[in-house]
Amino acid sequence: MKRERACGDGIMNKILLSFDIRKDWLLTGEGEMLKPNFKVDEIEIPTKEELKQVLVKGYWVPLIPTEALANSLAEYIGPGVRRTDCQNIISPVPGAEFAITISGDSMEPKFHDGMVVFLKKINDAAFIPWGNTLVLDTENGAFIKDVFPVKDNESLIEARSLNTIYPPLIIPKSSIYGMYRVLNATKFFTTM
């Protein structure tokens, strides 16, 4: 890999651990990218260009502590909250505002317990991307679901789990503080 600026061993090792890739591939672009026994279907694999951008720009985002998810995300990441209260991790994609750890199996097989999702707040007043996976910040806490309109009632949202053992939830829009697009998800991340 051509280096646009120097990269220390510490940063290189964090990237290698975050993405479970081979060092020779990262440095030269030659050989197999992934380490043996790596399950490709579990995470979205970053491209070589995305990894290069992480090295050059460093997309660091706060990882919201699990205990914050019982409260409103808007309160936790809003004005007055110290970024130093959060662990910082590298986002594999640009544009993420923060990250949270998934708890539970309601969104399996796509999102697993313990995975970290990287999020960006959307302007739900402009439009809601129906059929997409969003993190909904509600008065009952934050959760990840696929969202759909409720027929004949614009004041409600249907939130569906991928795991069919969980029934859909009907949520009043008035109880939603914010909606966040899932930009990426990973089982591996690098801290700072």
mmCIF file of C-alpha atoms in Angstrom:
data_model
loop_
_atom_site.group_PDB
_atom_site.id
_atom_site.type_symbol
_atom_site.label_atom_id
_atom_site.label_comp_id
_atom_site.label_asym_id
_atom_site.label_seq_id
_atom_site.Cartn_x
_atom_site.Cartn_y
_atom_site.Cartn_z
ATOM 1 C CA MET A 1 0.000 0.000 0.000
ATOM 2 C CA LYS A 2 1.356 3.425 -0.873
ATOM 3 C CA ARG A 3 1.530 5.514 2.238
ATOM 4 C CA GLU A 4 0.506 9.123 1.956
ATOM 5 C CA ARG A 5 1.833 9.678 5.468
ATOM 6 C CA ALA A 6 3.694 7.581 7.977
ATOM 7 C CA CYS A 7 1.758 5.059 10.019
ATOM 8 C CA GLY A 8 3.118 3.637 13.252
ATOM 9 C CA ASP A 9 2.979 -0.013 14.227
ATOM 10 C CA GLY A 10 0.341 0.761 16.867
ATOM 11 C CA ILE A 11 -2.152 2.130 14.336
ATOM 12 C CA MET A 12 -1.329 -0.656 11.884
ATOM 13 C CA ASN A 13 -1.986 -3.311 14.544
ATOM 14 C CA LYS A 14 -5.290 -1.682 15.514
ATOM 15 C CA ILE A 15 -6.448 -1.766 11.897
ATOM 16 C CA LEU A 16 -5.365 -5.381 11.517
ATOM 17 C CA LEU A 17 -7.267 -6.391 14.658
ATOM 18 C CA SER A 18 -10.322 -4.323 13.728
ATOM 19 C CA PHE A 19 -10.779 -5.858 10.326
ATOM 20 C CA ASP A 20 -9.153 -9.290 10.853
ATOM 21 C CA ILE A 21 -7.021 -8.959 7.735
ATOM 22 C CA ARG A 22 -3.471 -10.013 6.877
ATOM 23 C CA LYS A 23 -0.667 -7.513 7.367
ATOM 24 C CA ASP A 24 1.048 -8.376 4.060
ATOM 25 C CA TRP A 25 -2.176 -7.661 2.182
ATOM 26 C CA LEU A 26 -2.607 -4.302 3.937
ATOM 27 C CA LEU A 27 0.965 -3.249 3.170
ATOM 28 C CA THR A 28 1.285 -4.552 -0.392
ATOM 29 C CA GLY A 29 -2.203 -5.420 -1.641
ATOM 30 C CA GLU A 30 -0.933 -8.869 -2.585
ATOM 31 C CA GLY A 31 -2.149 -12.274 -1.415
ATOM 32 C CA GLU A 32 -5.288 -13.154 0.509
ATOM 33 C CA MET A 33 -6.949 -10.221 2.289
ATOM 34 C CA LEU A 34 -8.639 -12.148 5.114
ATOM 35 C CA LYS A 35 -7.105 -14.349 7.763
ATOM 36 C CA PRO A 36 -8.069 -18.066 7.587
ATOM 37 C CA ASN A 37 -11.443 -19.127 9.049
ATOM 38 C CA PHE A 38 -12.863 -15.605 8.737
ATOM 39 C CA LYS A 39 -16.630 -15.573 8.148
ATOM 40 C CA VAL A 40 -17.270 -13.063 5.369
ATOM 41 C CA ASP A 41 -21.047 -13.105 5.784
ATOM 42 C CA GLU A 42 -20.871 -11.772 9.336
ATOM 43 C CA ILE A 43 -19.646 -8.261 8.545
ATOM 44 C CA GLU A 44 -19.332 -5.892 5.645
ATOM 45 C CA ILE A 45 -15.729 -6.103 4.445
ATOM 46 C CA PRO A 46 -14.104 -2.715 3.859
ATOM 47 C CA THR A 47 -12.389 -2.112 0.542
ATOM 48 C CA LYS A 48 -8.680 -1.371 0.311
ATOM 49 C CA GLU A 49 -9.555 2.280 -0.370
ATOM 50 C CA GLU A 50 -11.735 2.428 2.768
ATOM 51 C CA LEU A 51 -8.898 1.009 4.863
ATOM 52 C CA LYS A 52 -6.526 3.553 3.356
ATOM 53 C CA GLN A 53 -8.907 6.366 4.326
ATOM 54 C CA VAL A 54 -8.985 5.092 7.906
ATOM 55 C CA LEU A 55 -5.190 5.284 7.973
ATOM 56 C CA VAL A 56 -5.046 8.743 6.446
ATOM 57 C CA LYS A 57 -8.087 10.471 7.939
ATOM 58 C CA GLY A 58 -8.929 8.367 10.967
ATOM 59 C CA TYR A 59 -12.722 8.130 11.238
ATOM 60 C CA TRP A 60 -12.870 8.075 15.032
ATOM 61 C CA VAL A 61 -16.340 8.023 16.612
ATOM 62 C CA PRO A 62 -17.604 7.675 20.190
ATOM 63 C CA LEU A 63 -18.951 4.273 21.246
ATOM 64 C CA ILE A 64 -21.963 5.032 23.437
ATOM 65 C CA PRO A 65 -21.729 2.985 26.653
ATOM 66 C CA THR A 66 -24.345 0.246 27.018
ATOM 67 C CA GLU A 67 -25.802 1.865 30.125
ATOM 68 C CA ALA A 68 -26.685 4.943 28.060
ATOM 69 C CA LEU A 69 -29.059 2.921 25.884
ATOM 70 C CA ALA A 70 -31.614 2.770 28.685
ATOM 71 C CA ASN A 71 -31.888 6.549 28.272
ATOM 72 C CA SER A 72 -32.385 8.703 25.214
ATOM 73 C CA LEU A 73 -29.524 8.728 22.706
ATOM 74 C CA ALA A 74 -30.364 12.389 22.044
ATOM 75 C CA GLU A 75 -29.671 13.180 25.704
ATOM 76 C CA TYR A 76 -26.431 11.234 25.715
ATOM 77 C CA ILE A 77 -24.913 12.597 22.519
ATOM 78 C CA GLY A 78 -26.483 16.050 22.710
ATOM 79 C CA PRO A 79 -24.920 19.308 23.890
ATOM 80 C CA GLY A 80 -23.203 19.112 27.248
ATOM 81 C CA VAL A 81 -22.245 15.443 27.004
ATOM 82 C CA ARG A 82 -18.520 14.951 27.113
ATOM 83 C CA ARG A 83 -16.995 12.903 24.363
ATOM 84 C CA THR A 84 -14.445 11.816 26.949
ATOM 85 C CA ASP A 85 -17.226 9.800 28.617
ATOM 86 C CA CYS A 86 -17.168 7.512 25.567
ATOM 87 C CA GLN A 87 -14.619 5.071 24.283
ATOM 88 C CA ASN A 88 -13.464 6.150 20.806
ATOM 89 C CA ILE A 89 -13.346 3.587 18.009
ATOM 90 C CA ILE A 90 -12.493 3.645 14.313
ATOM 91 C CA SER A 91 -15.484 3.674 11.994
ATOM 92 C CA PRO A 92 -14.911 1.627 8.832
ATOM 93 C CA VAL A 93 -16.918 4.219 6.878
ATOM 94 C CA PRO A 94 -16.946 8.011 6.754
ATOM 95 C CA GLY A 95 -19.979 9.925 8.012
ATOM 96 C CA ALA A 96 -20.735 7.949 11.163
ATOM 97 C CA GLU A 97 -21.545 10.177 14.131
ATOM 98 C CA PHE A 98 -21.284 7.513 16.824
ATOM 99 C CA ALA A 99 -21.578 3.776 17.450
ATOM 100 C CA ILE A 100 -23.560 1.490 19.749
ATOM 101 C CA THR A 101 -23.309 -2.192 20.647
ATOM 102 C CA ILE A 102 -26.249 -4.419 19.746
ATOM 103 C CA SER A 103 -27.788 -6.385 22.577
ATOM 104 C CA GLY A 104 -30.077 -9.310 21.784
ATOM 105 C CA ASP A 105 -31.002 -11.524 18.848
ATOM 106 C CA SER A 106 -34.054 -9.787 17.383
ATOM 107 C CA MET A 107 -32.191 -8.699 14.228
ATOM 108 C CA GLU A 108 -30.424 -11.989 13.509
ATOM 109 C CA PRO A 109 -29.251 -13.288 11.109
ATOM 110 C CA LYS A 110 -28.004 -9.892 9.850
ATOM 111 C CA PHE A 111 -27.078 -8.244 13.168
ATOM 112 C CA HIS A 112 -25.801 -10.355 16.075
ATOM 113 C CA ASP A 113 -25.573 -9.745 19.809
ATOM 114 C CA GLY A 114 -22.345 -7.878 20.535
ATOM 115 C CA MET A 115 -21.933 -6.358 17.066
ATOM 116 C CA VAL A 116 -21.142 -2.657 16.885
ATOM 117 C CA VAL A 117 -23.234 -0.515 14.532
ATOM 118 C CA PHE A 118 -22.092 2.843 13.197
ATOM 119 C CA LEU A 119 -24.876 5.422 12.998
ATOM 120 C CA LYS A 120 -25.813 8.753 11.446
ATOM 121 C CA LYS A 121 -28.891 10.733 12.475
ATOM 122 C CA ILE A 122 -31.455 11.262 9.738
ATOM 123 C CA ASN A 123 -33.918 14.096 9.290
ATOM 124 C CA ASP A 124 -37.134 12.143 9.666
ATOM 125 C CA ALA A 125 -39.135 15.342 9.009
ATOM 126 C CA ALA A 126 -37.818 15.301 5.417
ATOM 127 C CA PHE A 127 -38.578 11.602 4.830
ATOM 128 C CA ILE A 128 -38.208 8.222 6.461
ATOM 129 C CA PRO A 129 -36.330 5.560 4.463
ATOM 130 C CA TRP A 130 -39.034 2.898 4.738
ATOM 131 C CA GLY A 131 -37.887 -0.709 4.612
ATOM 132 C CA ASN A 132 -34.410 0.140 5.920
ATOM 133 C CA THR A 133 -32.771 -0.822 9.188
ATOM 134 C CA LEU A 134 -32.702 2.099 11.598
ATOM 135 C CA VAL A 135 -31.930 2.630 15.244
ATOM 136 C CA LEU A 136 -34.975 4.211 16.839
ATOM 137 C CA ASP A 137 -34.412 6.354 19.920
ATOM 138 C CA THR A 138 -37.716 6.192 21.805
ATOM 139 C CA GLU A 139 -39.059 7.083 25.222
ATOM 140 C CA ASN A 140 -38.663 3.366 26.042
ATOM 141 C CA GLY A 141 -34.992 3.242 24.996
ATOM 142 C CA ALA A 142 -33.094 2.696 21.768
ATOM 143 C CA PHE A 143 -33.413 -0.329 19.527
ATOM 144 C CA ILE A 144 -32.554 -1.485 16.014
ATOM 145 C CA LYS A 145 -35.380 -2.517 13.646
ATOM 146 C CA ASP A 146 -36.543 -2.421 10.040
ATOM 147 C CA VAL A 147 -39.120 0.375 9.744
ATOM 148 C CA PHE A 148 -42.328 0.501 7.702
ATOM 149 C CA PRO A 149 -45.321 2.838 7.462
ATOM 150 C CA VAL A 150 -48.590 1.802 9.086
ATOM 151 C CA LYS A 151 -51.369 1.706 6.504
ATOM 152 C CA ASP A 152 -53.938 4.482 6.965
ATOM 153 C CA ASN A 153 -52.152 6.022 9.972
ATOM 154 C CA GLU A 154 -49.255 8.411 9.354
ATOM 155 C CA SER A 155 -48.742 8.954 13.089
ATOM 156 C CA LEU A 156 -47.500 5.374 13.618
ATOM 157 C CA ILE A 157 -44.450 3.357 12.535
ATOM 158 C CA GLU A 158 -44.182 -0.418 12.317
ATOM 159 C CA ALA A 159 -40.821 -1.690 13.575
ATOM 160 C CA ARG A 160 -39.998 -5.240 12.508
ATOM 161 C CA SER A 161 -37.366 -7.653 13.754
ATOM 162 C CA LEU A 162 -35.588 -9.919 11.268
ATOM 163 C CA ASN A 163 -35.825 -12.804 13.712
ATOM 164 C CA THR A 164 -39.371 -14.093 13.153
ATOM 165 C CA ILE A 165 -39.903 -15.143 16.779
ATOM 166 C CA TYR A 166 -40.421 -11.447 17.609
ATOM 167 C CA PRO A 167 -43.683 -9.755 16.585
ATOM 168 C CA PRO A 168 -43.691 -6.311 14.936
ATOM 169 C CA LEU A 169 -43.975 -3.238 17.157
ATOM 170 C CA ILE A 170 -46.325 -0.353 16.422
ATOM 171 C CA ILE A 171 -44.722 2.875 17.651
ATOM 172 C CA PRO A 172 -46.280 6.344 17.787
ATOM 173 C CA LYS A 173 -44.035 8.851 15.985
ATOM 174 C CA SER A 174 -44.574 11.175 18.962
ATOM 175 C CA SER A 175 -42.617 8.755 21.205
ATOM 176 C CA ILE A 176 -39.568 8.744 18.897
ATOM 177 C CA TYR A 177 -36.786 11.192 19.771
ATOM 178 C CA GLY A 178 -34.600 10.394 16.784
ATOM 179 C CA MET A 179 -33.894 7.964 13.954
ATOM 180 C CA TYR A 180 -30.421 6.831 12.970
ATOM 181 C CA ARG A 181 -29.311 5.153 9.749
ATOM 182 C CA VAL A 182 -27.059 2.133 10.162
ATOM 183 C CA LEU A 183 -24.014 2.867 7.993
ATOM 184 C CA ASN A 184 -22.042 -0.260 8.873
ATOM 185 C CA ALA A 185 -21.764 -3.048 11.413
ATOM 186 C CA THR A 186 -18.812 -5.063 12.644
ATOM 187 C CA LYS A 187 -17.831 -7.567 15.299
ATOM 188 C CA PHE A 188 -14.342 -6.083 15.457
ATOM 189 C CA PHE A 189 -13.354 -2.531 16.296
ATOM 190 C CA THR A 190 -10.334 -0.537 17.335
ATOM 191 C CA THR A 191 -10.302 1.680 20.405
ATOM 192 C CA MET A 192 -8.330 4.752 21.210
#
